[in-house]
XYZ file of C-alpha atoms in Angstrom:
560
model
C -0.041 -0.427 -0.028
C 0.947 3.504 -0.511
C 2.619 5.596 2.618
C 0.907 8.732 4.046
C 2.390 11.358 6.284
C 0.283 11.257 9.386
C -0.395 14.892 9.118
C -2.025 14.892 5.747
C -4.232 11.599 6.163
C -7.210 12.620 8.505
C -9.485 14.567 6.481
C -10.157 16.173 3.342
C -9.689 19.432 4.782
C -6.250 18.375 6.493
C -4.935 17.673 2.623
C -6.676 21.171 1.730
C -4.743 22.744 4.480
C -1.764 21.207 3.233
C -1.856 22.104 -0.345
C -2.789 26.190 1.096
C 0.337 25.737 2.620
C 2.198 24.320 0.040
C 1.142 27.142 -2.231
C 0.922 30.201 -0.027
C -1.857 32.312 1.155
C -1.422 34.411 -2.027
C -1.355 31.325 -4.444
C -4.724 31.066 -7.051
C -6.731 28.427 -5.468
C -9.686 28.773 -7.558
C -10.079 30.159 -11.524
C -13.909 31.065 -12.503
C -15.016 32.301 -15.763
C -11.705 34.843 -14.793
C -12.754 35.492 -10.853
C -9.793 34.100 -8.612
C -9.882 33.373 -5.723
C -6.239 33.489 -3.346
C -6.123 29.893 -0.712
C -6.000 32.751 1.223
C -9.630 33.573 0.333
C -10.510 29.906 0.308
C -9.275 28.934 3.738
C -11.322 32.231 4.811
C -14.581 31.216 2.809
C -14.183 27.687 4.216
C -13.898 28.481 8.322
C -16.449 31.355 7.280
C -18.804 28.486 5.705
C -18.269 25.421 8.835
C -18.680 27.829 11.228
C -21.994 29.004 9.496
C -23.249 25.899 9.029
C -22.826 25.022 12.831
C -24.228 28.323 13.523
C -27.266 26.827 11.410
C -27.227 23.372 12.857
C -25.077 20.938 11.261
C -22.836 18.209 13.292
C -20.228 15.740 13.132
C -22.353 13.035 11.554
C -25.104 15.020 9.361
C -25.129 14.485 6.133
C -25.904 18.087 4.058
C -27.034 17.834 0.684
C -24.981 19.684 -2.011
C -26.921 19.767 -5.053
C -25.130 22.258 -6.583
C -22.942 22.436 -10.004
C -19.589 23.053 -10.126
C -19.574 26.877 -8.644
C -17.214 27.909 -5.839
C -19.746 27.205 -3.310
C -19.256 24.235 -4.488
C -15.848 23.672 -3.915
C -16.180 25.551 -0.478
C -19.333 23.440 1.234
C -17.565 20.157 0.375
C -14.325 21.156 2.397
C -16.482 23.223 5.215
C -19.054 19.988 5.794
C -15.730 17.987 6.270
C -14.324 20.150 8.273
C -16.638 19.823 11.392
C -17.184 16.384 10.245
C -20.386 16.236 7.970
C -20.708 14.286 5.352
C -21.296 15.721 1.826
C -24.119 13.954 0.613
C -23.484 14.584 -3.478
C -26.737 15.075 -6.004
C -26.748 15.526 -9.408
C -28.163 19.135 -9.894
C -29.810 17.983 -12.781
C -31.602 15.103 -10.926
C -35.345 14.894 -10.869
C -37.850 15.714 -7.811
C -38.059 11.951 -7.287
C -34.188 11.415 -7.620
C -33.552 14.062 -5.173
C -36.293 13.685 -2.796
C -34.610 10.121 -2.421
C -31.185 11.174 -2.057
C -32.331 12.929 0.656
C -34.741 10.552 2.528
C -31.945 8.104 2.495
C -29.451 10.275 4.350
C -32.228 11.934 6.307
C -30.398 15.315 5.068
C -31.693 18.381 7.074
C -29.870 21.233 5.047
C -29.878 21.413 1.089
C -27.495 23.773 -0.634
C -29.051 24.828 -4.336
C -29.137 26.899 -7.314
C -31.598 29.010 -9.509
C -32.568 25.712 -11.753
C -33.094 22.955 -9.068
C -34.452 25.144 -6.128
C -38.088 24.218 -6.931
C -37.689 20.266 -6.466
C -36.774 20.794 -2.954
C -40.174 22.507 -2.094
C -42.164 20.130 0.381
C -39.414 19.546 1.630
C -38.740 19.687 6.039
C -35.014 21.055 5.228
C -33.285 24.779 4.953
C -33.001 25.284 1.793
C -29.019 27.374 1.220
C -29.636 29.595 -2.068
C -26.476 30.077 -3.775
C -26.571 32.026 -6.717
C -24.058 31.046 -9.395
C -22.980 34.128 -10.425
C -22.228 35.295 -7.214
C -18.642 34.667 -7.904
C -18.350 36.471 -11.433
C -15.934 38.480 -11.967
C -16.037 42.410 -10.375
C -15.605 44.133 -13.512
C -18.235 44.667 -16.707
C -18.354 41.648 -18.320
C -18.929 39.518 -14.857
C -21.762 42.121 -14.552
C -22.716 41.154 -18.187
C -22.779 37.323 -17.959
C -24.904 38.299 -14.274
C -27.973 40.141 -16.004
C -28.065 37.505 -19.130
C -27.440 33.636 -16.730
C -30.619 36.094 -14.259
C -32.412 36.588 -17.552
C -31.707 33.197 -18.439
C -33.044 31.558 -15.344
C -36.245 33.504 -14.250
C -38.383 29.816 -15.413
C -37.021 28.714 -12.821
C -39.362 28.204 -9.599
C -37.542 28.967 -5.773
C -38.348 26.221 -2.954
C -41.645 26.730 -1.250
C -43.160 25.203 2.328
C -40.115 24.272 3.505
C -38.218 24.478 7.336
C -35.582 27.777 6.121
C -34.651 29.754 3.165
C -31.003 31.286 4.095
C -29.378 32.571 1.516
C -25.695 31.685 0.622
C -24.331 35.229 1.803
C -26.780 35.409 5.515
C -25.159 31.379 5.363
C -21.498 33.050 5.249
C -22.079 36.224 7.097
C -23.734 34.291 10.248
C -19.682 32.096 9.685
C -17.701 35.173 10.444
C -19.983 36.971 13.278
C -19.145 33.021 15.139
C -15.154 33.222 14.256
C -15.752 36.413 15.151
C -17.311 35.471 19.102
C -16.070 31.803 19.091
C -13.251 31.627 16.710
C -12.740 28.375 15.470
C -14.934 25.323 15.148
C -12.802 22.200 16.097
C -12.181 19.707 13.386
C -13.870 16.526 13.407
C -12.893 13.610 11.493
C -10.909 10.908 10.930
C -9.238 8.988 8.185
C -11.912 5.989 8.321
C -14.844 8.531 9.136
C -17.553 8.695 5.732
C -16.668 12.115 3.899
C -19.099 11.909 0.904
C -21.604 9.616 -0.594
C -21.688 9.459 -5.101
C -25.009 7.900 -6.437
C -24.658 5.538 -8.659
C -25.924 2.415 -10.783
C -23.153 0.729 -9.839
C -23.212 -3.518 -11.106
C -26.911 -4.293 -10.907
C -28.509 -0.944 -12.483
C -30.407 0.142 -9.337
C -29.662 3.247 -7.328
C -27.101 3.227 -4.676
C -25.012 5.342 -2.289
C -21.494 4.865 -2.845
C -19.335 6.204 0.955
C -16.340 6.862 0.483
C -13.899 7.715 3.570
C -11.406 10.205 4.127
C -8.958 8.206 3.766
C -10.580 6.712 0.203
C -10.775 10.396 -1.290
C -6.930 11.708 -0.402
C -5.805 8.078 -1.012
C -6.077 8.659 -4.748
C -4.758 12.494 -4.927
C -1.748 10.949 -3.254
C -1.247 8.085 -6.295
C -2.381 10.243 -8.697
C 0.389 13.241 -7.741
C 2.930 9.687 -7.139
C 1.746 8.166 -10.516
C 1.943 10.924 -12.398
C 5.234 12.545 -11.094
C 5.850 15.089 -8.180
C 8.420 16.677 -10.828
C 5.330 17.336 -13.195
C 3.513 19.454 -10.383
C 4.097 22.750 -10.347
C 2.738 25.383 -7.459
C 0.307 27.246 -9.820
C -0.192 24.884 -12.473
C -3.645 24.482 -13.236
C -5.725 21.886 -13.972
C -9.168 22.038 -15.366
C -12.400 21.199 -13.605
C -15.675 20.677 -15.738
C -16.215 17.146 -14.834
C -18.881 17.412 -11.855
C -18.445 17.442 -8.170
C -20.886 15.400 -7.458
C -19.536 12.827 -9.720
C -15.975 10.689 -7.887
C -14.079 11.008 -10.795
C -14.738 15.157 -10.986
C -14.212 15.501 -6.517
C -11.422 12.733 -6.033
C -9.215 13.604 -9.297
C -10.056 17.524 -10.232
C -10.798 19.313 -7.384
C -9.631 17.716 -4.512
C -6.168 16.244 -5.936
C -5.039 19.480 -6.915
C -6.626 21.560 -4.258
C -4.160 18.898 -1.688
C -1.149 19.828 -4.531
C -1.439 23.482 -4.209
C -2.462 23.978 -8.199
C -4.785 26.200 -9.451
C -8.427 24.237 -9.961
C -9.744 25.872 -13.439
C -13.591 25.419 -12.307
C -16.283 25.236 -14.897
C -20.262 24.139 -13.778
C -20.992 23.168 -17.649
C -19.068 21.741 -20.263
C -19.614 23.810 -24.018
C -16.446 22.708 -26.331
C -16.164 26.464 -27.689
C -16.226 27.853 -23.997
C -13.650 24.943 -22.336
C -11.238 24.646 -25.171
C -11.338 28.695 -25.197
C -10.106 28.868 -21.026
C -7.608 25.873 -21.249
C -6.196 28.033 -23.840
C -6.678 31.408 -21.717
C -5.753 29.551 -18.215
C -2.645 27.535 -20.037
C -3.966 24.727 -18.225
C -1.537 21.868 -17.715
C -3.815 19.804 -16.666
C -7.193 18.010 -18.241
C -8.859 14.879 -16.964
C -12.263 14.375 -19.122
C -14.982 11.891 -20.400
C -14.470 11.165 -24.622
C -17.515 12.812 -26.307
C -15.631 16.036 -24.259
C -12.930 15.289 -25.796
C -14.383 14.664 -29.224
C -16.323 17.699 -29.194
C -13.286 19.756 -28.747
C -10.769 18.478 -31.142
C -10.937 20.931 -33.942
C -11.111 23.471 -31.320
C -7.413 23.019 -30.705
C -6.566 22.930 -34.170
C -3.602 25.134 -34.779
C -3.492 25.990 -31.347
C 0.103 25.987 -29.282
C -0.771 23.302 -26.760
C 2.852 22.994 -25.247
C 1.312 23.891 -22.240
C -0.099 20.154 -21.243
C 1.743 18.198 -19.026
C -1.457 15.537 -18.616
C -4.136 14.547 -20.400
C -5.903 11.699 -19.237
C -9.710 10.338 -20.490
C -12.259 7.715 -18.573
C -15.289 7.243 -17.537
C -16.586 5.658 -21.279
C -14.506 3.937 -23.939
C -11.793 5.350 -25.011
C -11.699 4.816 -28.631
C -7.932 4.232 -30.458
C -9.127 6.200 -33.420
C -9.476 9.924 -29.973
C -6.487 8.384 -29.130
C -4.320 8.576 -32.513
C -6.041 11.680 -33.736
C -5.553 13.297 -30.256
C -1.497 11.784 -29.899
C -1.685 13.595 -33.500
C -3.048 17.505 -32.317
C -0.252 17.243 -28.914
C 2.371 16.797 -31.076
C 1.456 19.160 -34.086
C 1.291 21.865 -30.666
C 4.143 21.308 -29.714
C 3.304 19.045 -26.650
C 5.310 15.785 -25.553
C 2.347 14.634 -23.643
C -0.015 11.755 -24.862
C -2.983 11.207 -24.799
C -3.396 8.706 -21.386
C -6.785 6.293 -21.175
C -7.489 5.079 -17.820
C -10.028 3.010 -15.929
C -12.198 3.954 -12.894
C -15.592 3.539 -11.401
C -17.271 5.089 -8.461
C -17.258 2.503 -5.707
C -13.297 2.969 -6.276
C -13.737 6.038 -5.470
C -13.099 7.352 -9.269
C -9.388 6.008 -10.813
C -7.787 2.751 -10.577
C -5.892 2.656 -13.243
C -4.274 4.987 -16.100
C -2.038 4.070 -19.232
C 1.532 5.264 -18.684
C 3.631 7.947 -20.777
C 5.944 5.755 -22.375
C 3.564 3.881 -24.733
C 3.956 3.687 -28.625
C 0.844 1.700 -29.048
C -2.188 1.226 -27.015
C -3.625 -2.603 -27.991
C -7.597 -2.140 -28.538
C -9.174 -1.683 -25.229
C -6.427 -1.004 -23.131
C -7.040 1.059 -20.047
C -3.118 1.114 -18.049
C -1.827 -0.904 -15.332
C -3.377 -0.404 -11.449
C -2.243 3.036 -9.230
C 0.634 2.420 -6.896
C -0.797 0.601 -3.775
C -3.479 -0.821 -5.867
C -3.911 -4.868 -6.493
C -6.015 -6.571 -9.333
C -6.832 -9.827 -10.013
C -9.536 -11.965 -12.370
C -12.229 -14.014 -10.966
C -14.865 -16.012 -13.171
C -17.620 -13.580 -13.481
C -20.302 -13.834 -9.952
C -17.714 -16.000 -8.385
C -14.306 -15.285 -6.085
C -12.603 -18.163 -8.484
C -9.642 -16.322 -9.809
C -8.623 -17.308 -13.080
C -4.543 -16.893 -14.437
C -3.371 -13.325 -16.193
C -4.468 -13.639 -19.538
C -7.632 -14.912 -19.200
C -10.967 -13.050 -19.581
C -12.923 -12.835 -16.364
C -13.751 -10.369 -13.844
C -11.893 -7.370 -12.419
C -11.375 -7.039 -8.372
C -8.939 -5.006 -6.793
C -8.231 -4.376 -3.279
C -7.057 -1.074 -2.273
C -7.774 1.931 -0.036
C -9.673 4.031 -2.457
C -11.955 1.026 -2.540
C -15.667 2.131 -1.118
C -16.535 1.711 2.107
C -20.263 0.031 0.806
C -23.068 0.669 -0.128
C -24.758 2.999 2.024
C -27.945 1.680 4.284
C -27.811 -1.628 1.683
C -25.743 -4.354 2.566
C -27.364 -6.758 0.595
C -25.768 -5.223 -2.611
C -22.673 -4.064 -0.391
C -22.384 -7.820 0.062
C -23.134 -8.646 -3.772
C -20.334 -6.576 -4.681
C -17.345 -6.803 -1.551
C -16.043 -10.027 -1.279
C -14.180 -12.119 0.336
C -11.437 -13.942 -1.416
C -8.828 -17.116 0.217
C -6.536 -14.319 0.698
C -7.965 -13.439 3.452
C -8.873 -10.012 1.791
C -12.319 -8.144 0.496
C -11.931 -7.500 -2.866
C -14.145 -4.911 -4.963
C -16.189 -7.627 -7.659
C -16.217 -4.642 -10.301
C -18.650 -5.944 -13.092
C -16.556 -5.143 -15.662
C -14.217 -8.778 -17.642
C -11.184 -7.319 -18.930
C -8.096 -10.002 -19.268
C -4.323 -8.613 -17.603
C -2.227 -8.373 -20.330
C 0.711 -10.828 -18.729
C 3.992 -9.172 -19.737
C 2.987 -5.871 -18.596
C 0.536 -6.104 -16.265
C -1.811 -3.814 -18.491
C -5.383 -3.900 -18.387
C -7.567 -4.883 -20.942
C -11.301 -3.633 -21.161
C -13.407 -5.952 -23.292
C -16.955 -5.174 -21.672
C -19.432 -4.581 -18.690
C -20.470 -8.431 -17.381
C -24.037 -7.428 -17.970
C -23.031 -5.750 -21.091
C -21.939 -8.839 -22.891
C -23.911 -10.316 -25.448
C -24.999 -14.149 -25.788
C -24.525 -15.075 -29.633
C -25.210 -18.857 -30.435
C -23.634 -19.016 -26.738
C -20.696 -17.241 -27.716
C -19.522 -14.363 -25.721
C -19.767 -11.133 -27.942
C -18.499 -7.724 -26.215
C -19.912 -4.037 -27.568
C -17.062 -1.953 -26.643
C -15.282 -4.686 -29.001
C -17.462 -3.753 -32.052
C -18.108 -0.201 -30.839
C -14.134 0.052 -31.733
C -14.475 -1.656 -35.093
C -16.684 0.461 -36.305
C -15.673 3.879 -35.035
C -12.908 3.320 -37.471
C -15.314 3.490 -40.637
C -14.616 7.014 -42.775
C -18.198 7.884 -41.841
C -19.193 7.040 -38.790
C -19.190 9.348 -36.091
C -20.559 7.836 -33.232
C -21.309 4.312 -32.465
C -23.512 1.828 -30.122
C -24.120 -1.471 -30.257
C -26.494 -3.897 -28.323
C -28.102 -7.214 -28.663
C -31.958 -7.398 -29.556
C -34.363 -10.781 -30.087
C -33.151 -12.638 -33.217
C -35.435 -15.510 -33.534
C -34.747 -17.823 -30.596
C -31.746 -15.967 -30.243
C -29.823 -12.433 -29.744
C -28.450 -10.968 -32.588
C -26.435 -7.781 -32.511
C -27.835 -4.370 -33.424
C -25.980 -1.440 -34.016
C -27.145 1.536 -33.596
C -25.003 5.030 -35.556
C -24.435 8.547 -36.086
C -22.912 10.197 -39.484
C -20.455 12.640 -40.288
C -22.738 13.334 -43.785
C -25.982 12.690 -44.531
C -26.325 9.040 -45.772
C -29.652 7.379 -47.083
C -30.088 5.311 -44.768
C -30.464 1.803 -46.436
C -27.337 2.203 -48.031
C -24.922 2.640 -44.731
C -26.177 0.269 -43.414
C -25.208 -2.219 -46.068
C -21.911 -0.501 -46.610
C -21.482 -1.238 -42.510
C -22.361 -4.091 -42.820
C -19.691 -5.352 -45.448
C -17.303 -3.419 -43.372
C -17.891 -5.135 -40.166
C -18.242 -8.924 -42.216
C -14.237 -8.228 -43.007
C -13.548 -7.297 -39.712
C -15.483 -8.681 -36.973
C -15.940 -12.146 -36.342
C -19.228 -13.829 -37.722
C -21.198 -13.874 -34.262
C -19.962 -9.611 -33.747
C -21.293 -9.024 -37.489
C -24.704 -7.150 -36.688
C -27.592 -8.404 -37.759
C -28.795 -4.269 -38.043
C -27.691 -1.124 -38.416
C -30.107 1.514 -37.844
C -29.035 5.436 -38.523
C -30.130 8.043 -35.372
C -29.433 11.863 -35.641
C -28.455 11.436 -32.067
C -26.845 8.648 -29.618
C -28.929 9.524 -26.010
C -26.519 10.432 -23.154
C -26.171 9.853 -19.690
C -25.694 12.590 -17.168
C -22.228 11.820 -17.643
C -22.647 12.217 -20.838
C -21.884 8.214 -21.524
C -23.655 6.705 -24.375
C -26.871 5.150 -22.576
C -26.913 2.151 -23.709
C -29.480 0.824 -21.232
C -32.128 3.352 -22.822
C -31.305 2.212 -26.625
C -31.802 -1.462 -24.972
C -35.316 -0.015 -23.291
C -36.145 0.896 -26.665
C -35.403 -2.106 -28.408
C -37.620 -3.805 -25.830
C -40.560 -1.473 -25.883
C -40.754 -1.836 -29.739
C -41.193 -6.009 -29.654
C -43.491 -5.576 -26.661
C -45.371 -3.758 -29.296
C -45.380 -6.132 -32.246
């Protein structure tokens, strides 16, 4: 396991404090649309927020629901909640009424931090709403005031919270906190390594909504592993780190916010993804460290063409399968932009606090589906799916992970926890990921095949949609592709949903793509049907929503 200095392993707050001391009080901590927050200002705001929350009744062990996008209040609140030993209950800001109600009821939250777009969804709840206005931290400049005016007009259609216990403006909470600091001093720091720091929501391996409990030590482990894995010599105080991935997701919080703040870097915070805006911000801020999902990189690609990219030190993709075409195109783009870094796929899951494997920077070519080697301190093995029987490296099996970054379990869901955290013959508790992989014996690289639940059985053979998508993505006319299984006579066959780079006759596109597949795939992987669509459905994390397509096919078959 990785070893940790005693003074930084206790809580998320202590890691932030460490980063602040490393950067100095005047060092830039957060950049938000041209407004810069120093580490001194950030620490002052965290302390005021912590004192304000205590003044409003939050105590150690309570759950505070953070229902916010990536705005400064979200960053401040997570560390303030952690400082007083409470738990951040992280919920997607675009969740439905049912989803936010479920998360609040599950954790018995009495305080919710909301913004303009979702406050109304909390109506009727027995909670105190802390109203965080998105423009509050816009620059105090003519441009900032104009941005605020435009934003306020855009959100007029959203409802405010009604019939709740109390509504407190963020500014009032902070004022209460500063008054408390002046009279009573800094709140006592509460928190131990094993305490739950955050709860994240995921479909997990069974498709049902579950709250993943991540401890202080788990989140801190990822931060330390990434610094070690990237190389401390590359990381300089003041370097910019892009935070476009949402903090309600482990990838966003642990990797793009907590890791850089623990190291004294500058977090470039963006609450929404727009390809032009994000690329412009990366170039403007000379963002050295970039982490994102494949769909994000696809959309930004043309924005970087012909630009100087020499400032980039690390560019990582995860959260979804990364095609070889995308890797090759970005590596060419980086070389043309005078950048020596390589585009590096990685692998992770919420139950392991996001990233747990990363491709090495020294690679020449990446085998299909390769997502790298485990981060330092992580151990992996493969087992026969649904069992704890270990299979040799080089044989396909379900990936299992033993790591300090593994979740404690699913909150108030022992049955689901026991299904994925299992005791092996070595006496250790391993996380069963539900992903089918092959570990390459010479290199230790993890070669991803498919989600176990997504694997398709065709005439008794295992067919992996990701492998089909990887091949079909290389067709010059294909923009995006998703493979699913459909009923076919008394068996199952593959159906391909595709978006095209230019308009084509659907029948002609189907014929050409099936011919392309026949020449490159085994007979069981060749799609029986190809359907051209205008766009593929997306999950809230911008992944291709293959489940939505499966449900669509199910409805079609039911109506026949």
